[in-house]
GROMACS .gro file of C-alpha atoms in nm:
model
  323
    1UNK     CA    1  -1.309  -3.497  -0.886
    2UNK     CA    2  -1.091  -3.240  -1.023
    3UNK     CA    3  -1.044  -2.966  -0.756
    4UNK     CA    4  -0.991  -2.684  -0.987
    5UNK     CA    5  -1.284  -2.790  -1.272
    6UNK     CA    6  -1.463  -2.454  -1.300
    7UNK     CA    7  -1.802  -2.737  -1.277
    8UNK     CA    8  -1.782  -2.645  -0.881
    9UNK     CA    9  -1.846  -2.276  -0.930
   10UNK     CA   10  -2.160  -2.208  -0.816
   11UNK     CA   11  -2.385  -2.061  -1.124
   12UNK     CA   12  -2.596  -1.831  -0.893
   13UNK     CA   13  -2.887  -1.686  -0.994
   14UNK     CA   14  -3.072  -1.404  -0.786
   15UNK     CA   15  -3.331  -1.518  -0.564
   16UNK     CA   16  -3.653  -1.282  -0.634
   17UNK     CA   17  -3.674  -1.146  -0.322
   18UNK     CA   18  -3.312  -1.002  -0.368
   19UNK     CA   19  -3.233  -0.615  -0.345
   20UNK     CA   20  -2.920  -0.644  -0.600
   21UNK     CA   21  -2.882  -0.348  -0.851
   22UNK     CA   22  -2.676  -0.365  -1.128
   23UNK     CA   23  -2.384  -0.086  -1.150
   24UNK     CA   24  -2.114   0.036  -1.405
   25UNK     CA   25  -1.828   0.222  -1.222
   26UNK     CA   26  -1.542   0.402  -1.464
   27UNK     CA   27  -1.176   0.303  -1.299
   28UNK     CA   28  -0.948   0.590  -1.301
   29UNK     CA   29  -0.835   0.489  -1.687
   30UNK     CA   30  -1.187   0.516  -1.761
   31UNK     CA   31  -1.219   0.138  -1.839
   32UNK     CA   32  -1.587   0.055  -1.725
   33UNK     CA   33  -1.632  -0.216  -1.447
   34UNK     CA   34  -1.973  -0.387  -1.427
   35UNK     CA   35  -2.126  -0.485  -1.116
   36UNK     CA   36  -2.371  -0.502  -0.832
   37UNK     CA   37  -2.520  -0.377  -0.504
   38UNK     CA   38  -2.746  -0.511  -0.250
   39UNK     CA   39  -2.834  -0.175  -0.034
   40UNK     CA   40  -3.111  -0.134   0.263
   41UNK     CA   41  -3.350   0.075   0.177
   42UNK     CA   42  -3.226   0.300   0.485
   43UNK     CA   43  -2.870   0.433   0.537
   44UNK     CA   44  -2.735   0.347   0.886
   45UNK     CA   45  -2.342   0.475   0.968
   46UNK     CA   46  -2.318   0.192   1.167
   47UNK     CA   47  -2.388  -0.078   0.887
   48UNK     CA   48  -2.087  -0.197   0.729
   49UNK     CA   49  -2.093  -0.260   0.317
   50UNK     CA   50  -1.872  -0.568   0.241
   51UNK     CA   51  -1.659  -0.563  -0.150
   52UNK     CA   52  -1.657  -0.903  -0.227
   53UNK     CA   53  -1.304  -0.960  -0.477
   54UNK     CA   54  -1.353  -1.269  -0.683
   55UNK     CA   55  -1.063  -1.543  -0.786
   56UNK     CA   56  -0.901  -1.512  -1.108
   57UNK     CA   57  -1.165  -1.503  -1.393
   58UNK     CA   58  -1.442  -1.631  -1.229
   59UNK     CA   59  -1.712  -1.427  -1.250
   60UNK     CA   60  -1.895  -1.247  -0.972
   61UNK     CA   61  -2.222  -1.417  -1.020
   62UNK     CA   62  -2.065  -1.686  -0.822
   63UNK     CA   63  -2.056  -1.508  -0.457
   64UNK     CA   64  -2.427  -1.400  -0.582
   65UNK     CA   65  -2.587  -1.611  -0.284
   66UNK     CA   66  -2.339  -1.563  -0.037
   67UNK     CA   67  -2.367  -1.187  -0.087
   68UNK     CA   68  -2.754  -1.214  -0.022
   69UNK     CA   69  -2.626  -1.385   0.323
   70UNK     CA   70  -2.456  -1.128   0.366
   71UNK     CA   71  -2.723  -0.908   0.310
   72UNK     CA   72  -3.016  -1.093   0.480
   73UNK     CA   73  -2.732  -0.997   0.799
   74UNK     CA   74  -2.695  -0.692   0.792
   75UNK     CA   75  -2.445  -0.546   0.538
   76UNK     CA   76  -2.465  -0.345   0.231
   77UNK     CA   77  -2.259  -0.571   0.006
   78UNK     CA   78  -2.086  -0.508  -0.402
   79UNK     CA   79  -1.995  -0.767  -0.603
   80UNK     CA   80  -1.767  -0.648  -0.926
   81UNK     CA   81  -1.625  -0.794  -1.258
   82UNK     CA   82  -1.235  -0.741  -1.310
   83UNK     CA   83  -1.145  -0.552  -1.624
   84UNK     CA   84  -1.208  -0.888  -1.944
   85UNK     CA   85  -1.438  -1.105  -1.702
   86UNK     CA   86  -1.802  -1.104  -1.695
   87UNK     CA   87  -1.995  -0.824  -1.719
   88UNK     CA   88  -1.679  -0.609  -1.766
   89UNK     CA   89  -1.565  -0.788  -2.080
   90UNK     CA   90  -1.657  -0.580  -2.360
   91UNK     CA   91  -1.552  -0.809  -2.670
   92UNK     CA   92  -1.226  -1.006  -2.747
   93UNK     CA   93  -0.954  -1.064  -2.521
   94UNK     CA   94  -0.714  -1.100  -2.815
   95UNK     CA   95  -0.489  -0.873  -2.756
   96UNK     CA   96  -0.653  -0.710  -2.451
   97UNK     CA   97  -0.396  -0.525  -2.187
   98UNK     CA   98  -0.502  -0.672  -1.795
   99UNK     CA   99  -0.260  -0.760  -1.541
  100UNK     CA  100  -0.292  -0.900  -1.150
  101UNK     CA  101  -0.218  -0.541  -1.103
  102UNK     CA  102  -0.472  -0.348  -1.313
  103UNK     CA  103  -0.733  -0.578  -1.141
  104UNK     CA  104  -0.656  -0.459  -0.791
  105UNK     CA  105  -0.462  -0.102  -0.819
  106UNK     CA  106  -0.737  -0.001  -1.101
  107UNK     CA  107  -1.050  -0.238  -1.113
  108UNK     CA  108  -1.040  -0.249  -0.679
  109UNK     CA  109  -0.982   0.096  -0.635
  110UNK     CA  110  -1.207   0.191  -0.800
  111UNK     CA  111  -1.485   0.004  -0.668
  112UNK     CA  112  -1.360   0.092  -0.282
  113UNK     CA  113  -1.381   0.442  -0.413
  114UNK     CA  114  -1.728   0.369  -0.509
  115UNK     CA  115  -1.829   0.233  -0.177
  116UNK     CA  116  -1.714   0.537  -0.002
  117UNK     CA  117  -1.945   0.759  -0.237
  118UNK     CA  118  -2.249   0.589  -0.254
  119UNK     CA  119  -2.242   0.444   0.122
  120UNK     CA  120  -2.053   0.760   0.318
  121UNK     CA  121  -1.939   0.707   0.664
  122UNK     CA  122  -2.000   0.328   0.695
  123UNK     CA  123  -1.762   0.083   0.762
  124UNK     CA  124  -1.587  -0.088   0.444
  125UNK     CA  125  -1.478  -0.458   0.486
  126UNK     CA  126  -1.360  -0.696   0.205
  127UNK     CA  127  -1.407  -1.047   0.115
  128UNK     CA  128  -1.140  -1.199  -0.112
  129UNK     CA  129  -1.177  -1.536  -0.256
  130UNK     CA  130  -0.797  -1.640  -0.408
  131UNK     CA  131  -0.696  -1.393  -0.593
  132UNK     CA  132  -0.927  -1.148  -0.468
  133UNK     CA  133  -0.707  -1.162  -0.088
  134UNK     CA  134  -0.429  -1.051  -0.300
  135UNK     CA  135  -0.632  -0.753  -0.478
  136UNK     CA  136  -0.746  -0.626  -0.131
  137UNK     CA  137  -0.405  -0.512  -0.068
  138UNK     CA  138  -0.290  -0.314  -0.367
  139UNK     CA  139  -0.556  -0.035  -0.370
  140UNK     CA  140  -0.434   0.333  -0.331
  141UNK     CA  141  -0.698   0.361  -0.112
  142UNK     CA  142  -0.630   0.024   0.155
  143UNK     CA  143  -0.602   0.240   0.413
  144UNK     CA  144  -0.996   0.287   0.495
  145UNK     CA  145  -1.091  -0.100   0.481
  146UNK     CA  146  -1.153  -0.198   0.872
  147UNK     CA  147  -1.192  -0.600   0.814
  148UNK     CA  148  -1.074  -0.851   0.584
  149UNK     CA  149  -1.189  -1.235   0.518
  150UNK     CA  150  -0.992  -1.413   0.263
  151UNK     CA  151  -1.050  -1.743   0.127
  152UNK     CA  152  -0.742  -1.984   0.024
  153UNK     CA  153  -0.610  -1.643  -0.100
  154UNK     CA  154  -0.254  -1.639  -0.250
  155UNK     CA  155   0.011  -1.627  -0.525
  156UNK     CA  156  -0.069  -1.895  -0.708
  157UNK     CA  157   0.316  -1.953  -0.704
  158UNK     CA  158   0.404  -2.303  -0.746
  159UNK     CA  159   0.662  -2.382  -0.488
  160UNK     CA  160   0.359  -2.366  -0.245
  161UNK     CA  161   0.125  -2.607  -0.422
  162UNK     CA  162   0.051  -2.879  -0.271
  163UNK     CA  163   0.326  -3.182  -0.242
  164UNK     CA  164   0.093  -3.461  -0.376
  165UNK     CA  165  -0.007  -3.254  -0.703
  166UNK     CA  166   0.228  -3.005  -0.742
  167UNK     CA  167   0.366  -3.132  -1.078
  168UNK     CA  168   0.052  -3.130  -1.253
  169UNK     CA  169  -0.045  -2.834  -1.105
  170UNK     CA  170   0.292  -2.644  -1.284
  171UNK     CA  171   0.159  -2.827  -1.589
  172UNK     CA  172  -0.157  -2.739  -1.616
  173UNK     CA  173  -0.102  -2.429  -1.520
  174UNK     CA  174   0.216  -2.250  -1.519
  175UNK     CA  175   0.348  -2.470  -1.902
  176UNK     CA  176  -0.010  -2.575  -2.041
  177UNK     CA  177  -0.226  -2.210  -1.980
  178UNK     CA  178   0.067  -1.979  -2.112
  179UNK     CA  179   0.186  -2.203  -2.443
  180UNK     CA  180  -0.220  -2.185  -2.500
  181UNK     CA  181  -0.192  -1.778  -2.430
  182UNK     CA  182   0.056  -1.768  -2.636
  183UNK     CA  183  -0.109  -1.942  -2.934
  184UNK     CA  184  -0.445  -1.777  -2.902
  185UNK     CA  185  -0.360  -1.405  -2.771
  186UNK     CA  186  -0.572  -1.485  -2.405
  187UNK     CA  187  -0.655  -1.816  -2.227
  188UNK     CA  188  -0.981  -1.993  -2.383
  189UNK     CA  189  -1.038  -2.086  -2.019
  190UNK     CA  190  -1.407  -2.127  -2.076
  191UNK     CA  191  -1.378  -2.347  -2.375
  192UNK     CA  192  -1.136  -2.571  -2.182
  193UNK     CA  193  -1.354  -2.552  -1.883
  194UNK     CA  194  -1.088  -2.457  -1.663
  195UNK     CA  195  -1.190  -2.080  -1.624
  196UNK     CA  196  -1.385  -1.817  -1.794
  197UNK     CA  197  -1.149  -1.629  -2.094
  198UNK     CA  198  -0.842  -1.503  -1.892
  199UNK     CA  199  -0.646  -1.204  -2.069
  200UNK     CA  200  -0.269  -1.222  -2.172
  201UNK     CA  201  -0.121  -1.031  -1.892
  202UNK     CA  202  -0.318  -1.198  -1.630
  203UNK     CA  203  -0.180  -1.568  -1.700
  204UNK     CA  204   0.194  -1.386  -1.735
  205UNK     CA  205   0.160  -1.279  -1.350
  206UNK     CA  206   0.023  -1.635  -1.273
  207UNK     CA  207   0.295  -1.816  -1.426
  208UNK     CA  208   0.576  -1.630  -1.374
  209UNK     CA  209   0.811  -1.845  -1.196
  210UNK     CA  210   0.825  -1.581  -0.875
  211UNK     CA  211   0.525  -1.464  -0.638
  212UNK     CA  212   0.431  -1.176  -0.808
  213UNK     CA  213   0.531  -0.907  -0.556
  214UNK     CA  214   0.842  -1.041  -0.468
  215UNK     CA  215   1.049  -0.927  -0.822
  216UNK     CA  216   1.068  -0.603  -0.681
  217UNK     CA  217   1.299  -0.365  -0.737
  218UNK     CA  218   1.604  -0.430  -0.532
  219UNK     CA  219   1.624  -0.285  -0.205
  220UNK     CA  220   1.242  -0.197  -0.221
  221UNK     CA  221   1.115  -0.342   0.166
  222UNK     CA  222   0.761  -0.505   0.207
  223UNK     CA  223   0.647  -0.179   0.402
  224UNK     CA  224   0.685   0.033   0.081
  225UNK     CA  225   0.428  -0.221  -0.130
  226UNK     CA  226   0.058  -0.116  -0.077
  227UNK     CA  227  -0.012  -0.405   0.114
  228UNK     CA  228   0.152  -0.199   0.385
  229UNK     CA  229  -0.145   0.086   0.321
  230UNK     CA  230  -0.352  -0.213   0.502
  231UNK     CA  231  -0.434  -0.148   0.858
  232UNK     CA  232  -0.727  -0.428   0.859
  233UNK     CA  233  -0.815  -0.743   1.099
  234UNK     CA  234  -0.775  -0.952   0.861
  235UNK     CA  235  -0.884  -1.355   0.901
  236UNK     CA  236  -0.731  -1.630   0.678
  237UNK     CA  237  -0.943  -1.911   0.577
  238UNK     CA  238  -0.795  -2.214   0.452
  239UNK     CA  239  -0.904  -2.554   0.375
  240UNK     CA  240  -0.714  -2.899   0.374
  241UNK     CA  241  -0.743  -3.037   0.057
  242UNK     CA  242  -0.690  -2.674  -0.154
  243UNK     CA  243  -0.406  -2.758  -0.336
  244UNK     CA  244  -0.350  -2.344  -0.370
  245UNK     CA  245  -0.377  -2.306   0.001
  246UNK     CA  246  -0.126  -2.430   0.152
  247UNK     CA  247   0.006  -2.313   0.458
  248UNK     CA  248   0.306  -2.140   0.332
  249UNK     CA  249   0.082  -2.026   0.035
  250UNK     CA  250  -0.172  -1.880   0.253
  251UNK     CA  251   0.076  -1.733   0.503
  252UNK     CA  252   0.353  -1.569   0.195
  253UNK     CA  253   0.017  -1.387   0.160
  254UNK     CA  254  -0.034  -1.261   0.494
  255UNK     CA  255   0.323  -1.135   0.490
  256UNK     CA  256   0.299  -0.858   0.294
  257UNK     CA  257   0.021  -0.701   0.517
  258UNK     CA  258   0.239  -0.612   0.748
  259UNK     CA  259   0.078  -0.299   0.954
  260UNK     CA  260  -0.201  -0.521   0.980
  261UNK     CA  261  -0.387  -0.798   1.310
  262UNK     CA  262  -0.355  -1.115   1.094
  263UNK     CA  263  -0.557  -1.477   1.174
  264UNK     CA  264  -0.494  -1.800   0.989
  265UNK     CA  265  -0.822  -2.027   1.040
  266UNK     CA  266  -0.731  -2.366   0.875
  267UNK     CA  267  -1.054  -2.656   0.835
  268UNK     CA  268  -1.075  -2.961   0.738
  269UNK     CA  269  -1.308  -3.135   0.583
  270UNK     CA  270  -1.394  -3.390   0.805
  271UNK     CA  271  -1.494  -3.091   1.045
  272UNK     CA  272  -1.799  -2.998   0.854
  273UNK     CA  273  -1.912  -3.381   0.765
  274UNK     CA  274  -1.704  -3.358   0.399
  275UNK     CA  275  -1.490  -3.571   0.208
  276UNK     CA  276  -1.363  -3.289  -0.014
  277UNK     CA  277  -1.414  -2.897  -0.028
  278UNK     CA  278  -1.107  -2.769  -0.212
  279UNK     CA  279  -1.026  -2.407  -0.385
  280UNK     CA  280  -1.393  -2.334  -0.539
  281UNK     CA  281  -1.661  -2.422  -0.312
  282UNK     CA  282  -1.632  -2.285   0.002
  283UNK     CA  283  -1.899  -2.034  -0.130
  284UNK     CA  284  -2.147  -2.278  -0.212
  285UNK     CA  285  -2.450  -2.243  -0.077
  286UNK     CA  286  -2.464  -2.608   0.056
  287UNK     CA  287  -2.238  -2.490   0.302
  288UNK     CA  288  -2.427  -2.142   0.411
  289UNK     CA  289  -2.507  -2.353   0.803
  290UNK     CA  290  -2.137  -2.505   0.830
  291UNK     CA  291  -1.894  -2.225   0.664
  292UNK     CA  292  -2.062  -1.888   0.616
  293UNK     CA  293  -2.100  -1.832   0.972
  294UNK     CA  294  -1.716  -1.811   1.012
  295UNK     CA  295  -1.662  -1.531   0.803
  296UNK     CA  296  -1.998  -1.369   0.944
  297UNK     CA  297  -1.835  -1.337   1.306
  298UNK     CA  298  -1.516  -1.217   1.169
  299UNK     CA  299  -1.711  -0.958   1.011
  300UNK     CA  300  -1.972  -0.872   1.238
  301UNK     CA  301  -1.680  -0.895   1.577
  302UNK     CA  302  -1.362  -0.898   1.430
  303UNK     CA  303  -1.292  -1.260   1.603
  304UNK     CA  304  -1.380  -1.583   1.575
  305UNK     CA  305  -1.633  -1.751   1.799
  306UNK     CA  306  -1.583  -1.999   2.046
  307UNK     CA  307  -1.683  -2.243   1.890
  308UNK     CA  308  -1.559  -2.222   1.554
  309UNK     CA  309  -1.391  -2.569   1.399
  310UNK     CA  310  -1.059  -2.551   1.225
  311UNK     CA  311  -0.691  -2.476   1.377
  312UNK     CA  312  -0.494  -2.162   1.362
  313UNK     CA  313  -0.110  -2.247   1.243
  314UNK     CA  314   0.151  -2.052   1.453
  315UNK     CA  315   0.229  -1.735   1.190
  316UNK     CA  316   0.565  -1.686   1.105
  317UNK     CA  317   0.574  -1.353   1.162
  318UNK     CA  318   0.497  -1.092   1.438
  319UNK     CA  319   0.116  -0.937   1.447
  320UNK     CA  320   0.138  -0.564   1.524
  321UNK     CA  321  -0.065  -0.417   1.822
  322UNK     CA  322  -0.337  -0.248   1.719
  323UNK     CA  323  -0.340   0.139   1.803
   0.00000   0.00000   0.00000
């Protein structure tokens, strides 16, 4: 099976019992983001609303089930379309301006922005899925999210793929995708079946040949990126066979958050009864009993139970006290 065939996104439809609303939310450029909300009928300060940042173009209808987990615990939750994906695509892509960057300082901020008007004085946490780790750390406004749970989030920068694959990985990916951008103005990811249509400037950040944040200007330290606006307890998850994931992918990540408690959770697996769970599917809901919980605790505590499966790698860096 081919680990990065958009067939194991999850096509989630809402169950009728749900409480999702559908949104639009201008970003500061006044580009308009579609999305949703699943809100309890009764505010509570002490109820935490969870932003849940998608992968590169895949649409937010995917983490549609896991945000009515989310919901059925607790937590106000918002799921969001970046700027050309989804809901938030408003026609061709040919030609269309998006960037890594526009998704999280514009199409993120935005949205955290929104959480902090329509659910004021609760906590704001963030789930990022791939990209979406990456987005949660380049909004103006970081500084207000308490928790963070990313999954396999990371540069997509080659060096770190996987050994076994890594070749056809830069193929596919960093040769194939941009000499098709190239050709056709945007990515044709859904025809292709890799993604959904991915806009010029998005596929430039993926391929480049650097992580994106590290071409910075010379002299400019990690602490000056937003990442460093980030004061979060932030949890890691990372699976065996992602070929993204790696453990220097996951942890060149977790760098750049450096004023923030970082946890690497790493599974297998064979520690949930699987042969395979890869890049896509850890928010399938086939795996609501075995996986979900994980990221529930961190949300719900800001630790990991006792008795939660996986390993956490040594970081390669120092973890700040927290104040």
């Amino acid at each position: 099976m081919n680990l990065n065939d958009a067939s194991l996104i999850e096509r989630a439809t809402t169950p009728r019992n749900s409480q999702r609303e559908s949104f639009k939310e201008s970003a500061a450029d006044g580009y308009p983001l579609a999305g949703s909300t699943w809100r309890h009928p009764r505010t509570d300060l002490e109820r935490p609303v969870v932003i849940i940042n998608a992968a590169t173009s895949v649409r937010c209808r995917h983490y549609s089930r896991f945000a009515d987990y989310l919901f059925a615990n607790g937590f106000d939750v918002i799921t969001y379309d970046y700027r050309g994906i989804g809901e938030s695509r408003l026609g061709s892509l040919r030609g269309f301006k998006a960037s890594w960057s526009d998704w999280g300082t514009r199409d993120f901020e935005a949205i955290l922005r929104r959480a902090q008007r329509e659910f004021p004085g609760q906590p704001i946490d963030v789930v990022g899925h791939s990209f979406g780790g990456c987005a949660a750390g380049l909004a103006a406004s970081g500084a207000v999210i308490r928790r963070i749970v990313t999954v396999g989030a990371q540069f997509a920068y080659w060096r770190d793929y996987a050994a076994a694959g890594r070749w056809q990985m830069f193929a596919k990916w960093h040769v194939v995708m941009p000499l098709v951008t190239a050709l056709c103005g945007y990515f044709p990811g859904k025809r292709l079946g890799w993604l959904e249509d991915t806009p010029a400037g998005v596929v430039r950040d993926w391929s480049t040949p650097t992580p994106r944040y590290e071409t910075r200007p010379s002299g400019r330290a990690l602490a000056d990126l937003p990442f460093s606006r980030v004061k979060a307890q932030i949890l890691a998850i990372s699976i065996t066979d992602d070929p993204f994931g790696t453990v220097p992918a996951i942890e060149r990540l977790l760098g750049y958050f450096a004023n923030s408690e970082r946890t690497h959770l790493r599974i297998a697996p064979q520690d949930i009864g699987e042969k395979q769970v890869g890049h896509f599917a850890f928010f399938r809901s086939e795996y609501q009993d075995r996986l979900w919980p994980i990221a529930l605790a961190w949300l719900q505590n800001g630790q990991l139970a006792p008795d939660t499966l996986g390993i956490s790698p040594n970081l390669r860096f120092n973890t700040p006290p927290r104040s």
